Structure formats: structure tokens, C-alpha cells
Amino acid sequence: MISLRKLLPTLLPSRQVSTRSRRLLAALSLAGLIGAPLVGQAKIEDLDHVVAVVDEDVVMASELDHQLAQVRNQIKSRGSLPPDDVLREQVLEHLIVQRLQLSLAERMGMDVTDAEIDQTVERMRASNKLGPDQFLAKLAEDGLTLDALRQQLRDELLVQKVQQARVYYRIQITDQEVDNFLNSEEGKFWLSPEYDLGHILVAFSGNGRGEDLTNTQARAQTIYRELQKGGDFQALAVSHSSGQNALQGGALGWRKAVELPTLFSEQLDGKGVGDVTEPFKSGAGFHILKIYNRRGAEQTVVPQAKVRHILIKPSEILSDEQAYNKLIDLRQQVLDGADFSALAKENSEDIGSMLAGGDLGWSLPGKFVPEFEQVLEQTKVGEVSQPFRSQFGWHILTVDDRRNENMTDTVIRNQAINLLRSRRFNEELDIWLQELRSQAYVETKLR
């Protein structure tokens, strides 16, 4: 007797086996077809079999063997392999947990677009510095086709999405935690700007006093004047610097300000990219620094608008056209002298702002939907916009004021929250995966 449960997986791509064959098998079971003998057929050796039942899904032996082969290839390049039975159980557990996450992603309606997979494949190819044909050849060496790789990437990206959706919301970072981090030595280091620097040292030839001090300072000033005229910093460093990096054009590379001697960091204060410091003295001689580039600790100034709006939502008793016409009438009332705030309190259907006269406060990038932000950007202070449509309904808005606000502290705190959250992610992820695994029905059938 041929077992359709064991034969079907050989007819489908490995990752699609679980979903498609499960549904087909369920239908066949209900029809009483599974297990029915096929008259005149000899017994056929099983081509595949289930190695784990995971809730309503299954993991097939072919999937496990394929994953095992890939893992063996990866581990061999780094060291010795663990015992085969241990490795087999580890890989099966990985597939079980992956299947649970993919099932959850499906229930949550998550998906990965072909464009996302295309971008990931291209990044992989580019990072390995391989041409298209070389990339395909490399995949073949690893026992993969491009279609198989794309399916693996689809699963991995889905797993990442469901992890981020379920784990990040579990991690709460308090204001006190942010304050403690920013005030710590680590936080100060993290906040410190980073410079790509060039360095010239004009060293003392003697004791650095009297005539030696004067001559050394004069030589440094001569080099500085050359630089002010457009001289090549690297060439002058090779010719005149006594620093350890002189033959590399005086390049110090990227350095955090807190990693530099205080004497150096003080000279960089207030300087911008391309600037050269005047010669400054240390115990070794006179130094000149050039800032090739800088990153971190930038000021973040955000243009903001103080905005009010009136929202009218189309409904079964108010058509889209009627909602639009109602706002046309309200706009005209404002232009004729009516108070926008009073009209918002009487007519707006935005519960969150109507009692405040439609006041939405100061805008922030991404605070409003794109349609709203586009009209807001085009509306001058004191003007009332024409009615416009968003996903929430029809709006008119007015801008009470505009300003450029320094949001550096807000941006820094948000970045610190993201950093602290990412540090706790792996720990929280392990806990969540354990919970997910413990709540699932799993039956393994390793032979």
C-alpha cells in the first residue's frame, strides 16, 4: 500500500511541504482516501516521513536532512563536528522553533515582499564580492539553488519580523534607566563625537626651552601658514612631522574625543570638518591637527508647526461629497471671521483634539500621516487649508505658528532607548521562545 502522507512531500518543495501537504492530507483524510490500497501496485519504499509534529504543522525528514547538510558544511569550516545524534537533535529543535514562529507570523498576517528578498540577495552577493555567475556557483557548492536560497531568506525575514513585533513590546525602558546610562562613563563615551584626524608633530630638538622653543614654534608656524594657503596636509606631515604616523601622512584615523589627550580634544572644540588647528604646545613639541571628518554628537534642529484641524468622517448617513462640502462651508466661516477653535469644538470628529479646539500641538517628523504632513508643509502661518482626504476622513487645518526646535536631547534619549532595548532583546527573545515552545504541542519522531 502506498502511503500518500509519505509520498506527497516528495512532490513539493521542502518549505512548502508542511502547509500545502497538511491541507491536502486533511482533505484526503476526510474523503477516506489516505491509506486506501492501490490495486495491483507493489509496496513502495517510503520516500519521506514526518520527524516532528508541531501544533498543526509537520517537519519532514527531507527538511531535516537538508538543514543538517548545510549546518555540517558551515561547522566544518570552523572546527570539528559534534556527535551526529546531538547535531541532529539540535537542528530539529531549531526547525521546530522556526516553524512555530512562521505559523505565528502567518496568523498575524505578516508577509515578506519579493523586493525585500531581492535586496537581501543583492547585499549577500555584494558583501562577498561575487558576480552573478560566481554567486550562483557558490550557492551550488553549498548545495543550494537560488530559489531555495530565496525561500530560506523569506523564512528568516519573517522570523525576524515576528520576533521584533512580539519581543520589543515586552521591553520597557524607564526614564531612570536612560538617565543612568547617559550619566555613566559608558554613556559619556557613547555620546562623545568621533573625529577622523590628521596630525603633525614638530618636535623639540633639545630641552624645549629658550632658543629651542622659539625655533620649534617658528617651524610649526611656517607649516601652519602653508596649510592656510592650501598646502597638502599629508605631504607636509611626511616631510616635517616627527609623529609615529608621519609616513602615513600623519593619519590618526577615527578617534573618539574622549580617547584623545585632553590637550587635543580641547583644540577640536568648535572646529568643523576641513579645519586645521593652530600649532599648540605639549611636552614633545608643537602639534597641528586637521579634521578630515566627524560623526556623532551633531545638533538636531527640527522645523515644527503648531497646528489645529477639523476632521469630518464620511459615514452611512454622510457621504464623501457631503463631508467635503461641510468642510468647504466651515472653511468659509473661518475666512469670514469665525473662530477656528470654536468651530473645531462644535464640528470636529477627532475626539483627541476637538475639546482643545482642534489643537494637535507641535508637529514632529512622522507624527502625522503623509497626506496631512504634505498639506501642513504647504500652509503658511494664519492660513486655512483647502479640504483634503486622509485615511481618517476629510480635514482642514490651520497653522498657528512655526519654529525651528533643537531636538538634540530628544533624539539622544530616543537613541539611548533603542540601544538599551537592543541590548535586552536577546535575553528577552530567549525567554519568549521558551514560552512559545512550552505552549505548543510538539511530538518528535526521530528514527
XYZ file of N, CA, C and O in Angstrom, residues 181-367:
748
model
N 22.175 55.589 32.214
C 23.087 55.264 31.124
C 23.821 56.503 30.615
O 25.043 56.495 30.442
N 23.075 57.602 30.382
C 23.694 58.815 29.840
C 24.697 59.427 30.817
O 25.655 60.085 30.390
N 24.496 59.220 32.129
C 25.410 59.782 33.131
C 26.590 58.862 33.443
O 27.502 59.262 34.164
N 26.560 57.643 32.912
C 27.649 56.703 33.175
C 28.852 57.003 32.282
O 28.747 57.746 31.293
N 29.997 56.414 32.629
C 31.193 56.583 31.805
C 30.955 56.031 30.406
O 31.395 56.610 29.413
N 30.255 54.907 30.336
C 29.945 54.321 29.034
C 29.059 55.257 28.215
O 29.267 55.437 27.009
N 28.065 55.861 28.871
C 27.178 56.777 28.179
C 27.913 58.002 27.663
O 27.663 58.467 26.546
N 28.826 58.520 28.473
C 29.608 59.685 28.043
C 30.486 59.331 26.846
O 30.675 60.135 25.928
N 31.037 58.108 26.876
C 31.849 57.663 25.741
C 30.979 57.544 24.493
O 31.370 57.958 23.399
N 29.786 56.977 24.667
C 28.860 56.792 23.547
C 28.439 58.130 22.952
O 28.295 58.260 21.722
N 28.266 59.146 23.802
C 27.846 60.467 23.336
C 28.979 61.253 22.692
O 28.735 62.186 21.932
N 30.200 60.882 23.002
C 31.353 61.647 22.537
C 31.447 61.623 21.015
O 31.295 60.571 20.392
N 31.699 62.793 20.391
C 31.861 62.803 18.934
C 33.128 62.056 18.521
O 34.045 61.858 19.322
N 33.165 61.644 17.260
C 34.295 60.886 16.726
C 34.892 61.663 15.559
O 34.161 62.191 14.716
N 36.213 61.730 15.521
C 36.907 62.519 14.503
C 37.853 61.642 13.692
O 38.526 60.761 14.237
N 37.912 61.930 12.399
C 38.945 61.354 11.537
C 40.022 62.430 11.402
O 39.790 63.463 10.775
N 41.182 62.170 11.998
C 42.181 63.234 12.195
C 43.492 62.985 11.455
O 43.910 61.846 11.254
N 44.102 64.095 11.071
C 45.490 64.118 10.636
C 46.315 64.852 11.682
O 45.829 65.764 12.349
N 47.611 64.471 11.854
C 48.426 65.012 12.941
C 49.846 65.295 12.456
O 50.470 64.465 11.789
N 50.307 66.472 12.774
C 51.712 66.834 12.533
C 52.334 67.231 13.862
O 51.779 68.065 14.589
N 53.455 66.610 14.205
C 54.221 66.981 15.398
C 55.549 67.578 14.977
O 56.357 66.909 14.318
N 55.744 68.826 15.349
C 57.053 69.464 15.160
C 57.758 69.359 16.498
O 57.476 70.105 17.441
N 58.690 68.403 16.584
C 59.282 68.046 17.879
C 60.401 69.000 18.269
O 61.090 69.583 17.415
N 60.581 69.144 19.583
C 61.728 69.900 20.098
C 62.996 69.117 19.763
O 63.036 67.885 19.837
N 64.037 69.860 19.403
C 65.324 69.209 19.128
C 66.193 69.154 20.380
O 67.162 68.409 20.439
N 65.827 69.955 21.394
C 66.607 69.975 22.636
C 65.697 69.850 23.838
O 64.826 68.975 23.896
N 65.848 70.808 24.764
C 65.076 70.734 26.007
C 63.732 71.467 25.938
O 63.009 71.527 26.922
N 63.437 72.070 24.776
C 62.159 72.752 24.633
C 62.109 74.080 25.345
O 61.014 74.587 25.626
N 63.245 74.655 25.599
C 63.275 75.947 26.280
C 64.087 76.938 25.449
O 64.873 76.561 24.586
N 63.896 78.187 25.771
C 64.704 79.251 25.165
C 64.659 79.219 23.655
O 63.598 79.233 23.026
N 65.880 79.180 23.079
C 66.003 79.236 21.619
C 65.347 78.030 20.951
O 64.736 78.149 19.885
N 65.436 76.857 21.597
C 64.827 75.660 21.028
C 63.305 75.823 20.939
O 62.681 75.446 19.942
N 62.705 76.389 21.975
C 61.269 76.625 21.978
C 60.895 77.582 20.861
O 59.932 77.343 20.110
N 61.661 78.674 20.737
C 61.363 79.685 19.726
C 61.484 79.118 18.317
O 60.614 79.339 17.465
N 62.577 78.376 18.057
C 62.805 77.812 16.719
C 61.739 76.778 16.350
O 61.262 76.742 15.218
N 61.371 75.940 17.325
C 60.363 74.905 17.062
C 59.014 75.534 16.767
O 58.297 75.122 15.841
N 58.665 76.564 17.538
C 57.399 77.247 17.306
C 57.395 77.922 15.937
O 56.379 77.898 15.232
N 58.517 78.478 15.550
C 58.617 79.149 14.248
C 58.436 78.146 13.109
O 57.756 78.428 12.108
N 59.048 76.948 13.247
C 58.891 75.929 12.215
C 57.436 75.479 12.112
O 56.900 75.267 11.023
N 56.795 75.349 13.254
C 55.385 74.946 13.259
C 54.513 76.009 12.606
O 53.582 75.697 11.846
N 54.804 77.270 12.868
C 54.026 78.353 12.270
C 54.204 78.393 10.757
O 53.254 78.695 10.017
N 55.401 78.085 10.294
C 55.656 78.050 8.850
C 54.799 76.976 8.181
O 54.193 77.200 7.127
N 54.737 75.801 8.812
C 53.912 74.712 8.273
C 52.442 75.114 8.301
O 51.695 74.867 7.335
N 52.026 75.756 9.376
C 50.628 76.169 9.516
C 50.252 77.159 8.414
O 49.174 77.060 7.823
N 51.160 78.103 8.099
C 50.889 79.074 7.041
C 50.776 78.374 5.682
O 49.947 78.759 4.848
N 51.592 77.364 5.461
C 51.496 76.585 4.218
C 50.122 75.927 4.101
O 49.513 75.899 3.027
N 49.671 75.390 5.222
C 48.354 74.748 5.224
C 47.253 75.766 4.966
O 46.271 75.468 4.272
N 47.383 76.953 5.520
C 46.388 78.000 5.316
C 46.317 78.420 3.858
O 45.270 78.857 3.373
N 47.414 78.263 3.145
C 47.446 78.606 1.721
C 46.960 77.465 0.830
O 46.956 77.597 -0.394
N 46.585 76.345 1.454
C 46.096 75.205 0.672
C 47.094 74.084 0.533
O 46.896 73.187 -0.302
N 48.163 74.102 1.318
C 49.166 73.050 1.249
C 48.588 71.679 1.587
O 47.604 71.572 2.327
N 49.191 70.648 1.054
C 48.744 69.273 1.264
C 49.173 68.796 2.643
O 50.362 68.668 2.921
N 48.201 68.532 3.511
C 48.500 68.161 4.888
C 49.313 66.869 4.944
O 50.305 66.774 5.686
N 48.937 65.876 4.171
C 49.628 64.594 4.223
C 51.074 64.719 3.756
O 51.989 64.136 4.356
N 51.280 65.483 2.679
C 52.647 65.665 2.177
C 53.506 66.401 3.197
O 54.673 66.032 3.422
N 52.944 67.417 3.844
C 53.703 68.159 4.850
C 53.982 67.296 6.079
O 55.035 67.424 6.713
N 53.043 66.407 6.416
C 53.260 65.502 7.542
C 54.415 64.558 7.251
O 55.290 64.314 8.107
N 54.446 63.993 6.037
C 55.537 63.083 5.667
C 56.879 63.810 5.719
O 57.896 63.262 6.166
N 56.891 65.073 5.290
C 58.148 65.828 5.204
C 58.621 66.365 6.542
O 59.837 66.430 6.799
N 57.692 66.749 7.423
C 58.099 67.516 8.603
C 57.693 66.910 9.944
O 58.252 67.313 10.975
N 56.734 66.003 9.975
C 56.244 65.517 11.264
C 57.199 64.509 11.896
O 57.830 63.703 11.202
N 57.284 64.568 13.209
C 58.039 63.577 13.978
C 57.106 62.581 14.665
O 57.558 61.773 15.478
N 55.819 62.646 14.345
C 54.848 61.740 14.958
C 54.989 60.320 14.445
O 55.585 60.070 13.384
N 54.436 59.375 15.180
C 54.558 57.967 14.816
C 53.875 57.640 13.494
O 54.218 56.650 12.842
N 52.892 58.456 13.099
C 52.143 58.194 11.870
C 52.586 59.094 10.725
O 51.861 59.261 9.747
N 53.773 59.649 10.830
C 54.238 60.605 9.819
C 54.260 59.994 8.423
O 53.803 60.610 7.450
N 54.760 58.765 8.295
C 54.878 58.134 6.984
C 53.520 57.734 6.404
O 53.426 57.386 5.231
N 52.487 57.746 7.216
C 51.119 57.524 6.735
C 50.392 58.850 6.504
O 49.167 58.913 6.515
N 51.174 59.920 6.307
C 50.584 61.232 6.085
C 50.017 61.840 7.341
O 49.177 62.733 7.287
N 50.480 61.339 8.508
C 50.003 61.860 9.784
C 48.628 61.353 10.173
O 48.020 61.881 11.122
N 48.120 60.321 9.483
C 46.749 59.856 9.728
C 46.629 59.191 11.090
O 47.345 58.232 11.391
N 45.729 59.707 11.916
C 45.404 59.072 13.195
C 44.184 58.179 13.073
O 43.905 57.365 13.964
N 43.425 58.316 11.987
C 42.202 57.545 11.818
C 41.089 58.093 12.684
O 41.161 59.205 13.215
N 40.033 57.292 12.837
C 38.878 57.714 13.632
C 39.171 57.551 15.109
O 39.592 56.494 15.558
N 38.954 58.616 15.864
C 39.169 58.601 17.311
C 38.008 59.291 18.018
O 37.587 60.383 17.618
N 37.505 58.640 19.063
C 36.528 59.296 19.928
C 37.208 60.457 20.654
O 38.375 60.354 21.053
N 36.465 61.547 20.844
C 37.045 62.699 21.539
C 37.540 62.321 22.928
O 38.580 62.805 23.382
N 36.799 61.412 23.615
C 37.209 61.030 24.967
C 38.436 60.142 24.963
O 39.057 59.929 25.999
N 38.815 59.596 23.800
C 40.025 58.775 23.705
C 41.266 59.617 23.461
O 42.395 59.129 23.623
N 41.072 60.853 23.059
C 42.204 61.729 22.748
C 42.739 62.388 24.012
O 42.005 62.563 24.989
N 44.019 62.764 24.001
C 44.521 63.575 25.118
C 43.677 64.840 25.278
O 43.199 65.404 24.289
N 43.461 65.241 26.505
C 42.634 66.427 26.758
C 43.135 67.628 25.965
O 42.339 68.431 25.455
N 44.459 67.736 25.843
C 45.059 68.831 25.090
C 44.563 68.839 23.646
O 44.305 69.905 23.074
N 44.398 67.646 23.055
C 43.920 67.548 21.683
C 42.430 67.861 21.593
O 41.991 68.634 20.743
N 41.632 67.228 22.463
C 40.179 67.397 22.391
C 39.774 68.846 22.620
O 38.809 69.335 22.023
N 40.503 69.564 23.471
C 40.204 70.984 23.704
C 40.421 71.802 22.438
O 39.686 72.760 22.172
N 41.416 71.439 21.635
C 41.699 72.175 20.398
C 40.623 71.930 19.338
O 40.406 72.769 18.466
N 39.956 70.779 19.423
C 38.944 70.438 18.427
C 37.604 71.081 18.719
O 36.736 71.145 17.836
N 37.407 71.541 19.932
C 36.136 72.127 20.327
C 35.807 73.332 19.444
O 36.594 74.273 19.332
N 34.652 73.302 18.808
C 34.224 74.410 17.956
C 34.750 74.340 16.538
O 34.398 75.186 15.704
N 35.547 73.334 16.217
C 36.103 73.203 14.868
C 35.208 72.315 14.017
O 34.502 71.437 14.520
N 35.231 72.542 12.709
C 34.422 71.765 11.781
C 35.279 70.953 10.842
O 36.516 71.022 10.854
N 34.603 70.180 9.996
C 35.293 69.338 9.023
C 36.106 70.213 8.074
O 35.619 71.223 7.561
N 37.367 69.840 7.863
C 38.264 70.600 6.997
C 39.123 71.614 7.729
O 40.101 72.118 7.169
N 38.773 71.913 8.994
C 39.537 72.901 9.758
C 40.877 72.333 10.199
O 41.036 71.127 10.421
N 41.833 73.248 10.349
C 43.172 72.915 10.847
C 43.428 73.763 12.085
O 43.168 74.975 12.086
N 43.902 73.146 13.141
C 44.179 73.892 14.369
C 45.472 74.694 14.232
O 46.371 74.313 13.478
N 45.545 75.800 14.959
C 46.824 76.497 15.060
C 47.793 75.643 15.881
O 47.358 74.793 16.679
N 49.078 75.793 15.689
C 50.036 74.988 16.452
C 49.827 75.189 17.959
O 49.632 76.315 18.429
N 49.811 74.086 18.700
C 49.682 74.159 20.155
C 50.756 73.292 20.796
O 51.177 72.270 20.248
N 51.189 73.702 21.976
C 52.399 73.153 22.607
C 52.057 72.023 23.578
O 51.060 72.057 24.291
N 52.920 71.017 23.565
C 52.905 69.960 24.585
C 54.347 69.737 25.032
O 55.268 70.441 24.576
N 54.578 68.760 25.845
C 55.945 68.482 26.290
C 56.832 67.938 25.194
O 58.069 67.929 25.322
N 56.236 67.465 24.081
C 57.021 66.881 22.997
C 57.332 67.868 21.892
O 58.260 67.654 21.103
N 56.559 68.953 21.801
C 56.765 69.916 20.731
C 55.477 70.644 20.431
O 54.614 70.808 21.310
N 55.316 71.048 19.160
C 54.098 71.736 18.727
C 53.305 70.828 17.781
O 53.872 70.200 16.884
N 52.006 70.783 18.013
C 51.121 69.898 17.257
C 50.186 70.712 16.364
O 49.774 71.813 16.713
N 49.844 70.111 15.220
C 48.815 70.654 14.332
C 47.879 69.498 13.983
O 48.336 68.413 13.613
N 46.587 69.741 14.106
C 45.589 68.723 13.788
C 44.699 69.190 12.642
O 44.395 70.380 12.526
N 44.294 68.241 11.809
C 43.316 68.539 10.764
C 42.141 67.585 10.923
O 42.315 66.381 11.127
N 40.913 68.136 10.819
C 39.700 67.321 10.917
C 39.260 66.947 9.499
O 38.770 67.788 8.755
N 39.457 65.684 9.146
C 39.014 65.205 7.833
C 37.512 64.935 7.826
O 36.835 65.156 6.826
N 37.021 64.420 8.933
C 35.602 64.106 9.012
C 35.195 64.028 10.476
O 36.048 63.935 11.363
N 33.904 64.046 10.710
C 33.375 63.988 12.070
C 32.026 63.303 12.048
O 31.269 63.436 11.089
N 31.738 62.539 13.090
C 30.434 61.905 13.203
C 30.041 61.811 14.671
O 30.894 61.714 15.545
N 28.730 61.804 14.902
C 28.216 61.707 16.270
C 28.118 63.071 16.922
O 28.820 64.027 16.577
N 27.195 63.153 17.900
C 27.001 64.347 18.722
C 26.607 65.575 17.908
O 26.880 66.693 18.295
N 25.954 65.364 16.737
C 25.503 66.505 15.958
C 24.248 67.121 16.572
O 23.473 66.445 17.231
N 24.086 68.386 16.339
C 22.873 69.065 16.769
C 21.734 68.685 15.825
O 21.920 68.603 14.606
N 20.569 68.429 16.368
C 19.406 68.065 15.554
C 18.352 69.148 15.718
O 17.722 69.258 16.761
N 18.213 69.971 14.680
C 17.228 71.050 14.686
C 16.082 70.655 13.768
O 16.291 70.323 12.598
N 14.862 70.658 14.313
C 13.691 70.180 13.579
C 12.720 71.337 13.360
O 12.332 72.009 14.326
N 12.309 71.594 12.093
C 11.264 72.599 11.860
C 9.924 72.065 12.358
O 9.555 70.924 12.051
N 9.208 72.882 13.117
C 7.937 72.451 13.688
C 6.835 73.454 13.374
O 7.102 74.646 13.172
N 5.615 72.948 13.355
C 4.446 73.809 13.157
C 3.430 73.500 14.248
O 3.214 72.339 14.599
N 2.826 74.556 14.809
C 1.738 74.375 15.772
C 0.443 74.395 14.971
O 0.089 75.404 14.349
N -0.268 73.287 14.988
C -1.346 73.091 14.027
C -2.654 72.709 14.718
O -2.658 72.039 15.756
N -3.761 73.170 14.125
C -5.112 72.761 14.520
C -5.808 72.174 13.296
O -5.477 72.525 12.158
N -6.773 71.303 13.524
C -7.516 70.770 12.385
C -8.958 70.468 12.790
O -9.298 70.409 13.969
N -9.762 70.303 11.773
C -11.150 69.830 11.935
C -11.278 68.589 11.059
O -10.920 68.610 9.871
N -11.772 67.506 11.639
C -11.934 66.246 10.918
C -13.422 65.919 10.777
O -14.162 65.947 11.758
N -13.831 65.605 9.560
C -15.186 65.131 9.287
C -15.072 63.757 8.624
O -14.400 63.606 7.597
N -15.738 62.764 9.217
C -15.643 61.394 8.718
C -16.883 61.042 7.890
O -18.007 61.154 8.382
N -16.684 60.593 6.658
C -17.826 60.074 5.889
C -18.423 58.860 6.594
O -17.710 58.106 7.270
N -19.723 58.669 6.445
C -20.401 57.552 7.101
C -21.596 57.136 6.259
O -21.801 57.643 5.139
N -22.398 56.229 6.817
C -23.582 55.777 6.093
C -24.585 56.905 5.892
O -25.363 56.898 4.936
N -24.558 57.858 6.827
C -25.525 58.970 6.709
C -24.872 60.248 6.179
O -25.554 61.241 5.964
N -23.547 60.216 5.998
C -22.838 61.388 5.461
C -21.890 60.893 4.379
O -20.889 60.241 4.659
N -22.226 61.210 3.130
C -21.417 60.730 2.014
C -20.071 61.447 1.976
O -19.861 62.470 2.650
N -19.176 60.919 1.165
C -17.853 61.512 0.997
C -17.979 62.952 0.491
O -17.314 63.865 0.982
N -18.866 63.162 -0.469
C -19.057 64.506 -1.031
C -19.660 65.453 0.002
O -19.266 66.626 0.079
N -20.573 64.968 0.813
C -21.187 65.815 1.839
C -20.172 66.221 2.907
O -20.195 67.356 3.391
N -19.273 65.274 3.272
C -18.232 65.597 4.243
C -17.309 66.682 3.694
O -16.940 67.639 4.403
N -16.954 66.561 2.417
C -16.114 67.574 1.766
C -16.812 68.931 1.765
O -16.218 69.959 2.123
N -18.077 68.956 1.370
C -18.820 70.225 1.283
C -19.000 70.869 2.664
O -19.005 72.099 2.793
N -19.141 70.042 3.695
C -19.277 70.583 5.045
C -18.013 71.339 5.437
O -18.070 72.423 6.040
N -16.844 70.789 5.079
C -15.583 71.463 5.402
C -15.377 72.712 4.545
O -14.780 73.693 5.007
N -15.874 72.689 3.314
C -15.840 73.899 2.488
C -16.592 75.023 3.190
O -16.143 76.183 3.251
N -17.750 74.697 3.749
C -18.571 75.685 4.458
C -17.872 76.166 5.731
O -17.841 77.380 6.008
N -17.279 75.242 6.506
C -16.584 75.630 7.732
C -15.372 76.507 7.422
O -15.084 77.474 8.137
N -14.675 76.171 6.362
C -13.509 76.986 5.968
C -13.946 78.408 5.628
O -13.288 79.381 6.027
N -15.036 78.520 4.914
C -15.511 79.852 4.533
C -15.919 80.652 5.770
O -15.688 81.876 5.836
N -16.507 79.973 6.759
C -16.866 80.658 8.002
C -15.618 81.228 8.687
O -15.657 82.353 9.218
N -14.526 80.460 8.689
C -13.281 80.954 9.288
C -12.776 82.165 8.508
O -12.354 83.181 9.087
N -12.796 82.079 7.187
C -12.334 83.194 6.355
C -13.201 84.438 6.572
O -12.713 85.573 6.440
N -14.457 84.227 6.948
C -15.371 85.354 7.191
C -15.257 85.890 8.615
O -15.985 86.818 8.998
N -14.364 85.271 9.424
C -14.125 85.812 10.758
C -14.476 84.900 11.914
O -14.252 85.255 13.080
N -15.044 83.721 11.649
C -15.394 82.801 12.739
C -14.125 82.239 13.378
O -13.052 82.175 12.751
N -14.257 81.833 14.638
C -13.107 81.301 15.380
C -12.905 79.818 15.033
O -13.813 78.994 15.211
N -11.711 79.468 14.554
C -11.412 78.099 14.142
C -11.588 77.136 15.323
O -12.161 76.051 15.179
N -11.086 77.550 16.502
C -11.154 76.678 17.684
C -12.600 76.362 18.053
O -12.947 75.215 18.374
N -13.461 77.386 18.012
C -14.862 77.182 18.366
C -15.543 76.231 17.379
O -16.320 75.351 17.774
N -15.228 76.394 16.087
C -15.813 75.514 15.082
C -15.315 74.077 15.248
O -16.063 73.117 15.021
N -14.046 73.935 15.644
C -13.499 72.592 15.866
C -14.214 71.901 17.024
O -14.552 70.716 16.947
N -14.450 72.649 18.119
C -15.148 72.073 19.274
C -16.563 71.614 18.905
O -17.055 70.613 19.392
N -17.208 72.358 18.004
C -18.593 72.056 17.642
C -18.710 70.978 16.561
O -19.696 70.239 16.526
N -17.691 70.874 15.688
C -17.876 70.052 14.488
C -16.868 68.921 14.303
O -17.187 67.926 13.627
N -15.667 69.061 14.856
C -14.637 68.058 14.572
C -14.996 66.701 15.172
O -15.558 66.613 16.270
N -14.660 65.645 14.450
C -14.909 64.280 14.909
C -13.633 63.599 15.381
O -13.621 62.379 15.554
N -12.571 64.397 15.576
C -11.343 63.859 16.183
C -11.468 64.025 17.692
O -11.261 65.121 18.231
N -11.815 62.945 18.370
C -12.088 63.017 19.817
C -10.864 63.509 20.589
O -10.986 64.213 21.594
N -9.674 63.156 20.105
C -8.460 63.516 20.836
C -8.150 64.997 20.836
O -7.434 65.480 21.710
N -8.669 65.746 19.850
C -8.308 67.164 19.766
C -9.502 68.124 19.780
O -9.316 69.325 19.955
N -10.720 67.603 19.603
C -11.856 68.517 19.437
C -12.084 69.403 20.661
O -12.380 70.598 20.521
N -11.939 68.839 21.876
C -12.175 69.636 23.076
C -11.121 70.721 23.273
O -11.348 71.685 23.991
N -9.963 70.546 22.614
C -8.904 71.561 22.675
C -8.958 72.477 21.460
O -7.958 73.116 21.116
N -10.099 72.537 20.833
C -10.236 73.414 19.669
C -9.469 72.918 18.460
O -9.030 73.717 17.629
N -9.314 71.598 18.364
C -8.597 71.017 17.222
C -7.096 71.069 17.345
O -6.376 70.740 16.397
N -6.575 71.477 18.526
C -5.138 71.663 18.715
C -4.418 70.308 18.722
O -4.691 69.441 19.544
N -3.462 70.143 17.815
C -2.651 68.932 17.741
C -1.238 69.145 18.285
O -0.400 68.243 18.231
N -0.991 70.325 18.805
C 0.327 70.612 19.367
C 1.367 70.855 18.283
O 1.045 71.119 17.124
N 2.638 70.763 18.691
C 3.747 70.989 17.763
C 4.033 69.715 16.981
O 4.068 68.630 17.533
N 4.226 69.870 15.691
C 4.472 68.717 14.824
C 5.865 68.152 15.058
O 6.780 68.834 15.523
N 6.014 66.877 14.752
C 7.289 66.177 14.750
C 7.352 65.331 13.485
O 6.315 64.882 12.984
N 8.548 65.092 12.944
C 8.641 64.246 11.746
C 7.986 62.887 11.988
O 8.297 62.208 12.963
N 7.064 62.514 11.103
C 6.406 61.227 11.225
C 5.235 61.198 12.178
O 4.589 60.155 12.341
N 4.914 62.327 12.796
C 3.807 62.348 13.748
C 2.466 62.195 13.038
O 1.538 61.572 13.571
